[in-house]
Tab-separated table of C-alpha atoms and ligand atoms in Angstrom:
chain	number	residue	atom	x	y	z
A	1	MET	CA	-57.395	-25.732	74.613
A	2	ASN	CA	-53.959	-26.363	75.924
A	3	PHE	CA	-52.281	-29.773	76.022
A	4	LYS	CA	-48.795	-28.515	76.768
A	5	GLY	CA	-46.835	-31.100	78.746
A	6	GLN	CA	-49.324	-33.838	77.847
A	7	VAL	CA	-48.620	-37.033	75.945
A	8	ALA	CA	-51.011	-38.354	73.296
A	9	VAL	CA	-51.080	-41.595	71.308
A	10	VAL	CA	-52.937	-41.792	68.001
A	11	THR	CA	-53.394	-45.200	66.381
A	12	GLY	CA	-53.626	-45.054	62.596
A	13	GLY	CA	-52.060	-41.619	63.012
A	14	ALA	CA	-49.995	-41.760	59.839
A	15	ASN	CA	-52.759	-40.819	57.377
A	16	GLY	CA	-56.188	-39.305	56.913
A	17	ILE	CA	-58.211	-38.534	60.033
A	18	GLY	CA	-55.529	-39.837	62.423
A	19	ARG	CA	-52.921	-37.539	60.923
A	20	ALA	CA	-55.202	-34.507	61.338
A	21	ILE	CA	-55.850	-35.493	64.969
A	22	ALA	CA	-52.117	-35.822	65.655
A	23	LEU	CA	-51.382	-32.418	64.104
A	24	LYS	CA	-54.224	-30.683	65.959
A	25	LEU	CA	-53.136	-32.145	69.312
A	26	ALA	CA	-49.580	-31.018	68.556
A	27	ASP	CA	-50.900	-27.580	67.690
A	28	GLN	CA	-52.263	-27.374	71.253
A	29	GLY	CA	-48.875	-28.419	72.662
A	30	ALA	CA	-49.074	-32.214	73.034
A	31	ALA	CA	-46.238	-34.632	72.361
A	32	VAL	CA	-47.640	-37.322	70.063
A	33	MET	CA	-46.818	-40.989	69.485
A	34	ILE	CA	-47.892	-42.141	66.017
A	35	ALA	CA	-48.765	-45.852	66.059
A	36	ASP	CA	-49.442	-47.263	62.619
A	37	THR	CA	-48.704	-50.271	60.423
A	38	ASN	CA	-47.456	-47.850	57.763
A	39	GLU	CA	-44.111	-46.872	59.238
A	40	ASP	CA	-42.950	-44.655	56.363
A	41	ALA	CA	-46.065	-42.477	56.455
A	42	ALA	CA	-45.952	-42.470	60.272
A	43	MET	CA	-42.407	-41.065	60.165
A	44	ILE	CA	-43.563	-38.222	57.910
A	45	THR	CA	-46.472	-37.328	60.213
A	46	ALA	CA	-44.234	-37.596	63.283
A	47	ALA	CA	-41.778	-35.159	61.673
A	48	GLU	CA	-44.664	-32.714	61.082
A	49	VAL	CA	-45.767	-33.095	64.725
A	50	LYS	CA	-42.223	-32.463	65.915
A	51	GLU	CA	-42.085	-29.233	63.922
A	52	ILE	CA	-45.204	-28.057	65.742
A	53	SER	CA	-44.941	-29.233	69.367
A	54	GLY	CA	-41.305	-30.247	69.555
A	55	LYS	CA	-41.926	-33.871	70.573
A	56	SER	CA	-43.073	-36.949	68.716
A	57	ALA	CA	-42.334	-40.637	68.343
A	58	VAL	CA	-43.268	-43.510	66.050
A	59	HIS	CA	-43.974	-47.161	66.672
A	60	LYS	CA	-44.779	-49.585	63.892
A	61	THR	CA	-47.834	-51.139	65.531
A	62	ASP	CA	-50.431	-53.533	64.263
A	63	VAL	CA	-53.279	-53.074	66.737
A	64	THR	CA	-54.393	-56.675	66.200
A	65	ASN	CA	-51.209	-57.877	67.923
A	66	PRO	CA	-51.484	-57.542	71.728
A	67	ASP	CA	-47.700	-57.908	72.203
A	68	LEU	CA	-47.034	-54.977	69.869
A	69	CYS	CA	-49.631	-52.931	71.768
A	70	THR	CA	-47.879	-53.693	75.079
A	71	LYS	CA	-44.594	-52.684	73.462
A	72	LEU	CA	-46.218	-49.466	72.198
A	73	ALA	CA	-47.275	-48.585	75.747
A	74	SER	CA	-43.781	-49.123	77.189
A	75	LEU	CA	-42.110	-47.304	74.301
A	76	THR	CA	-44.433	-44.326	74.768
A	77	ILE	CA	-43.564	-43.963	78.438
A	78	ASP	CA	-39.831	-44.356	77.686
A	79	SER	CA	-39.740	-41.862	74.811
A	80	LEU	CA	-42.381	-39.262	75.727
A	81	GLY	CA	-43.682	-40.042	79.233
A	82	PRO	CA	-46.905	-41.531	80.629
A	83	VAL	CA	-49.936	-41.193	78.374
A	84	ASP	CA	-52.656	-38.605	79.032
A	85	ILE	CA	-54.643	-38.966	75.806
A	86	LEU	CA	-55.360	-42.090	73.738
A	87	VAL	CA	-57.118	-41.818	70.388
A	88	ASN	CA	-58.143	-45.210	68.969
A	89	ASN	CA	-58.488	-44.258	65.313
A	90	ALA	CA	-56.973	-47.169	63.315
A	91	GLY	CA	-59.654	-48.763	61.192
A	92	ILE	CA	-60.271	-50.667	57.972
A	93	ALA	CA	-63.287	-51.396	55.776
A	94	GLY	CA	-62.559	-55.023	54.867
A	95	SER	CA	-60.019	-57.663	53.898
A	96	SER	CA	-57.996	-57.583	50.701
A	97	GLY	CA	-60.190	-56.943	47.635
A	98	TRP	CA	-63.277	-55.720	49.577
A	99	GLN	CA	-63.613	-52.745	47.185
A	100	ASN	CA	-64.399	-55.061	44.282
A	101	ARG	CA	-66.925	-57.320	45.990
A	102	SER	CA	-70.666	-56.771	46.327
A	103	PHE	CA	-70.886	-59.021	49.407
A	104	SER	CA	-68.981	-59.499	52.675
A	105	THR	CA	-66.761	-62.563	53.011
A	106	GLU	CA	-65.875	-64.347	56.237
A	107	ALA	CA	-62.417	-62.781	55.914
A	108	ASP	CA	-64.021	-59.306	55.757
A	109	TRP	CA	-65.980	-59.994	58.947
A	110	LYS	CA	-62.992	-61.447	60.797
A	111	LEU	CA	-60.326	-58.916	59.829
A	112	THR	CA	-62.595	-55.889	60.225
A	113	TYR	CA	-63.588	-56.991	63.736
A	114	GLN	CA	-59.977	-57.851	64.515
A	115	VAL	CA	-58.777	-54.331	63.672
A	116	ASN	CA	-61.763	-52.073	64.437
A	117	VAL	CA	-62.991	-53.722	67.642
A	118	ILE	CA	-60.481	-56.181	69.121
A	119	GLY	CA	-57.548	-53.944	68.100
A	120	MET	CA	-59.168	-51.019	69.909
A	121	SER	CA	-59.583	-53.151	73.010
A	122	ASN	CA	-55.940	-54.338	72.765
A	123	VAL	CA	-54.594	-50.781	72.697
A	124	THR	CA	-56.871	-49.556	75.485
A	125	SER	CA	-55.850	-52.513	77.689
A	126	ALA	CA	-52.169	-51.813	77.019
A	127	PHE	CA	-52.445	-48.176	78.220
A	128	ARG	CA	-54.868	-48.763	81.053
A	129	ALA	CA	-52.199	-49.401	83.706
A	130	GLN	CA	-50.450	-46.068	82.956
A	131	MET	CA	-53.735	-44.179	83.284
A	132	HIS	CA	-54.792	-46.203	86.347
A	133	LYS	CA	-51.565	-45.371	88.166
A	134	ARG	CA	-52.115	-41.617	87.732
A	135	ARG	CA	-55.895	-41.841	88.122
A	136	SER	CA	-56.466	-39.735	85.034
A	137	GLY	CA	-56.794	-40.178	81.308
A	138	ARG	CA	-58.861	-39.414	78.258
A	139	ILE	CA	-59.756	-41.967	75.592
A	140	VAL	CA	-61.535	-41.236	72.315
A	141	ASN	CA	-62.629	-44.063	70.011
A	142	ILE	CA	-63.306	-43.336	66.348
A	143	ALA	CA	-66.528	-45.092	65.319
A	144	SER	CA	-68.579	-44.040	62.259
A	145	ILE	CA	-72.073	-42.995	61.277
A	146	ALA	CA	-72.095	-46.455	59.638
A	147	GLY	CA	-72.412	-47.772	63.199
A	148	ARG	CA	-75.572	-45.738	63.843
A	149	GLU	CA	-77.789	-47.739	61.474
A	150	GLY	CA	-77.550	-50.972	59.460
A	151	ARG	CA	-76.779	-50.579	55.759
A	152	PRO	CA	-76.832	-53.111	52.881
A	153	SER	CA	-73.375	-52.077	51.705
A	154	LEU	CA	-70.462	-53.144	53.965
A	155	PRO	CA	-72.541	-54.817	56.739
A	156	HIS	CA	-69.376	-56.127	58.418
A	157	TYR	CA	-68.033	-52.551	58.688
A	158	SER	CA	-71.326	-51.123	60.025
A	159	ALA	CA	-71.553	-53.894	62.618
A	160	SER	CA	-67.943	-53.334	63.708
A	161	LYS	CA	-68.599	-49.621	64.211
A	162	ALA	CA	-71.813	-50.328	66.177
A	163	ALA	CA	-69.617	-52.556	68.345
A	164	VAL	CA	-67.206	-49.627	68.841
A	165	ILE	CA	-70.077	-47.533	70.243
A	166	SER	CA	-71.002	-50.340	72.641
A	167	LEU	CA	-67.358	-50.957	73.597
A	168	THR	CA	-67.001	-47.239	74.354
A	169	GLN	CA	-69.871	-47.392	76.839
A	170	SER	CA	-68.593	-50.591	78.515
A	171	THR	CA	-65.059	-49.215	78.852
A	172	ALA	CA	-66.373	-45.869	80.130
A	173	LEU	CA	-68.262	-47.661	82.904
A	174	GLU	CA	-65.272	-49.845	83.754
A	175	VAL	CA	-62.759	-47.006	84.114
A	176	ALA	CA	-64.989	-44.231	85.470
A	177	PRO	CA	-63.877	-44.994	89.065
A	178	LEU	CA	-60.290	-44.283	87.917
A	179	ASN	CA	-61.217	-40.796	86.654
A	180	ILE	CA	-60.694	-41.868	83.038
A	181	THR	CA	-63.233	-40.735	80.438
A	182	VAL	CA	-64.018	-42.682	77.274
A	183	ASN	CA	-66.060	-41.240	74.430
A	184	ALA	CA	-66.623	-42.011	70.765
A	185	ILE	CA	-66.908	-39.906	67.640
A	186	CYS	CA	-68.875	-40.874	64.535
A	187	PRO	CA	-67.370	-39.093	61.526
A	188	GLY	CA	-69.748	-38.551	58.606
A	189	LEU	CA	-68.546	-38.348	54.994
A	190	LEU	CA	-64.842	-37.541	54.583
A	191	TRP	CA	-62.894	-37.685	51.364
A	192	THR	CA	-59.962	-39.822	52.548
A	193	SER	CA	-58.327	-42.793	50.830
A	194	MET	CA	-60.818	-45.034	52.636
A	195	TRP	CA	-63.778	-43.226	51.062
A	196	GLU	CA	-62.231	-43.309	47.597
A	197	GLU	CA	-62.499	-47.080	47.839
A	198	VAL	CA	-65.917	-47.099	49.524
A	199	GLY	CA	-67.257	-44.936	46.674
A	200	SER	CA	-66.257	-47.429	44.011
A	201	ARG	CA	-68.021	-50.245	45.907
A	202	TYR	CA	-71.197	-48.126	46.190
A	203	ALA	CA	-71.048	-47.339	42.455
A	204	GLU	CA	-70.863	-51.069	41.698
A	205	ASN	CA	-73.691	-52.104	44.016
A	206	ASN	CA	-76.218	-49.297	43.906
A	207	PRO	CA	-78.161	-48.627	40.652
A	208	ALA	CA	-78.561	-44.950	41.660
A	209	TYR	CA	-74.785	-44.517	41.457
A	210	LYS	CA	-74.105	-46.735	38.420
A	211	ASN	CA	-71.171	-45.555	36.241
A	212	MET	CA	-70.329	-42.699	38.607
A	213	SER	CA	-66.780	-42.086	39.730
A	214	SER	CA	-66.043	-42.511	43.416
A	215	ARG	CA	-65.900	-38.735	43.861
A	216	GLN	CA	-69.258	-38.308	42.077
A	217	VAL	CA	-70.852	-40.866	44.430
A	218	PHE	CA	-69.358	-39.004	47.380
A	219	ASP	CA	-70.671	-35.615	46.180
A	220	ALA	CA	-74.114	-37.082	45.492
A	221	MET	CA	-74.273	-38.544	49.004
A	222	VAL	CA	-73.189	-35.252	50.592
A	223	GLU	CA	-75.963	-33.492	48.675
A	224	GLU	CA	-78.606	-36.121	49.548
A	225	LYS	CA	-77.747	-36.952	53.128
A	226	ILE	CA	-76.088	-33.979	54.809
A	227	PRO	CA	-78.451	-31.199	55.955
A	228	LEU	CA	-75.553	-28.729	56.175
A	229	LYS	CA	-74.687	-29.631	52.548
A	230	LYS	CA	-70.971	-29.884	53.101
A	231	GLU	CA	-68.541	-32.761	53.431
A	232	GLN	CA	-66.725	-33.305	56.706
A	233	THR	CA	-62.963	-32.945	56.943
A	234	PRO	CA	-60.333	-34.689	59.063
A	235	GLU	CA	-59.891	-31.314	60.808
A	236	ASP	CA	-63.592	-31.309	61.825
A	237	VAL	CA	-63.049	-34.658	63.545
A	238	ALA	CA	-59.765	-33.470	65.097
A	239	ASP	CA	-61.530	-30.431	66.610
A	240	ALA	CA	-64.114	-32.708	68.236
A	241	VAL	CA	-61.342	-34.970	69.576
A	242	CYS	CA	-59.584	-31.958	71.111
A	243	PHE	CA	-62.776	-31.010	72.939
A	244	LEU	CA	-63.347	-34.541	74.251
A	245	VAL	CA	-59.795	-34.842	75.609
A	246	SER	CA	-59.762	-31.360	77.146
A	247	GLU	CA	-60.414	-30.251	80.708
A	248	GLU	CA	-63.650	-28.663	79.424
A	249	SER	CA	-65.145	-32.125	78.875
A	250	ARG	CA	-64.237	-33.422	82.372
A	251	ASN	CA	-67.826	-34.483	83.110
A	252	ILE	CA	-68.582	-36.201	79.799
A	253	THR	CA	-68.091	-39.957	79.430
A	254	GLY	CA	-69.638	-42.891	77.560
A	255	GLN	CA	-71.011	-40.548	74.885
A	256	THR	CA	-70.954	-40.795	71.103
A	257	LEU	CA	-70.746	-37.556	69.161
A	258	ASN	CA	-71.686	-37.388	65.473
A	259	VAL	CA	-69.476	-35.086	63.399
A	260	ASP	CA	-71.592	-35.398	60.296
A	261	GLY	CA	-73.274	-32.114	59.333
A	262	GLY	CA	-76.588	-33.400	60.714
A	263	PHE	CA	-76.712	-36.731	58.771
A	264	PHE	CA	-77.834	-38.533	61.941
A	265	MET	CA	-79.627	-36.613	64.651
A	266	ARG	CA	-79.376	-39.293	67.303
B	1	NAD	N1	-63.164	-41.562	55.822
B	1	NAD	C1	-64.396	-41.567	56.293
B	1	NAD	O1	-65.346	-41.074	55.625
B	1	NAD	C2	-64.694	-42.152	57.644
B	1	NAD	C3	-65.993	-42.026	58.120
B	1	NAD	C4	-66.307	-42.556	59.359
B	1	NAD	C5	-65.330	-43.183	60.120
B	1	NAD	N2	-64.060	-43.304	59.646
B	1	NAD	C6	-63.079	-43.984	60.515
B	1	NAD	O2	-62.018	-43.097	60.782
B	1	NAD	C7	-60.804	-43.842	61.010
B	1	NAD	C8	-59.705	-43.333	60.089
B	1	NAD	O3	-60.140	-43.482	58.756
B	1	NAD	P1	-59.451	-42.752	57.512
B	1	NAD	O4	-60.532	-42.406	56.580
B	1	NAD	O5	-58.504	-41.714	57.983
B	1	NAD	O6	-58.674	-44.016	56.906
B	1	NAD	P2	-57.197	-44.118	56.241
B	1	NAD	O7	-57.221	-45.437	55.539
B	1	NAD	O8	-56.879	-42.887	55.495
B	1	NAD	O9	-56.251	-44.208	57.528
B	1	NAD	C9	-56.281	-45.331	58.391
B	1	NAD	C10	-54.916	-45.478	59.035
B	1	NAD	O10	-54.974	-46.619	59.921
B	1	NAD	C11	-53.809	-47.410	59.687
B	1	NAD	N3	-54.097	-48.810	60.047
B	1	NAD	C12	-54.888	-49.685	59.359
B	1	NAD	N4	-54.877	-50.874	59.973
B	1	NAD	C13	-54.092	-50.749	61.069
B	1	NAD	C14	-53.697	-51.647	62.093
B	1	NAD	N5	-54.077	-52.940	62.092
B	1	NAD	N6	-52.876	-51.190	63.085
B	1	NAD	C15	-52.448	-49.899	63.070
B	1	NAD	N7	-52.764	-49.019	62.105
B	1	NAD	C16	-53.589	-49.452	61.120
B	1	NAD	C17	-53.487	-47.235	58.210
B	1	NAD	O11	-52.148	-47.563	57.918
B	1	NAD	C18	-53.794	-45.758	58.026
B	1	NAD	O12	-52.676	-44.946	58.311
B	1	NAD	C19	-61.161	-45.304	60.770
B	1	NAD	O13	-61.441	-45.920	62.012
B	1	NAD	C20	-62.427	-45.216	59.920
B	1	NAD	O14	-63.223	-46.362	60.048
B	1	NAD	C21	-63.713	-42.801	58.415
């Protein structure tokens, strides 16, 4: 795949899965804008991208703020050029202290929806005009296997990710006449900082995992749930993103692809 001369934006691109996506896109030649609340980490990732593809930029963006998203879109065009690829990856699992609770609070529901769903819509809306003007564009939304089926742990997170799958289909239908594709990816089990915290909540709430460390819960789940018997990596997700934003996927839109070693086969 070759993205030379193309401009990509990755929200939540400073760390974890977003960072791997940014680096993989850069590896195929893209200039990448890293949009993240964590400006220090974003600067580090942007420097790595620059080493690889020669062009990167950073904007301290909170996706929940529509004005900052509009600013991100104008800054991207000014610093790198009009966007070709948008990866909506920024996501959270709850409001402050969610790791230590066995139930979801109203704040968990509100903030998680604000970031994972409304934030995604804010960023997509901000870049839509640039893509519309050129009648081309590729959007990938990062959902989760948690959105494939309801779960007792973190119901607010699962519901937000189910909403991401639905939002992907609605947006795909809306922008199809403009030759813009929109697809979603459901990552499976990845050992990122988010999962470190998820694991401790599972250990608290599930008798099967009582007294296990977060990593032990993670390994047990990989063994139990993943037919291929291996954890997924940020690079696995980045490879799938590269396919969905490439010319090779020109006739694919509104789809949701699981990158989960066979955890969910639907
Ligand atoms: N780790 C997993 O196992 C897993 C599985 C399925 C889906 N996901 C999804 O993948 C995405 C990335 O997760 P990760 O594991 O890399 O998490 P992470 O916590 O390592 O990284 C998330 C990044 O998003 C940024 N961010 C958070 N809120 C933001 C906001 N309001 N505006 C802009 N940036 C914001 C953070 O600063 C961070 O850099 C998320 O959408 C997550 O829900 C993760």
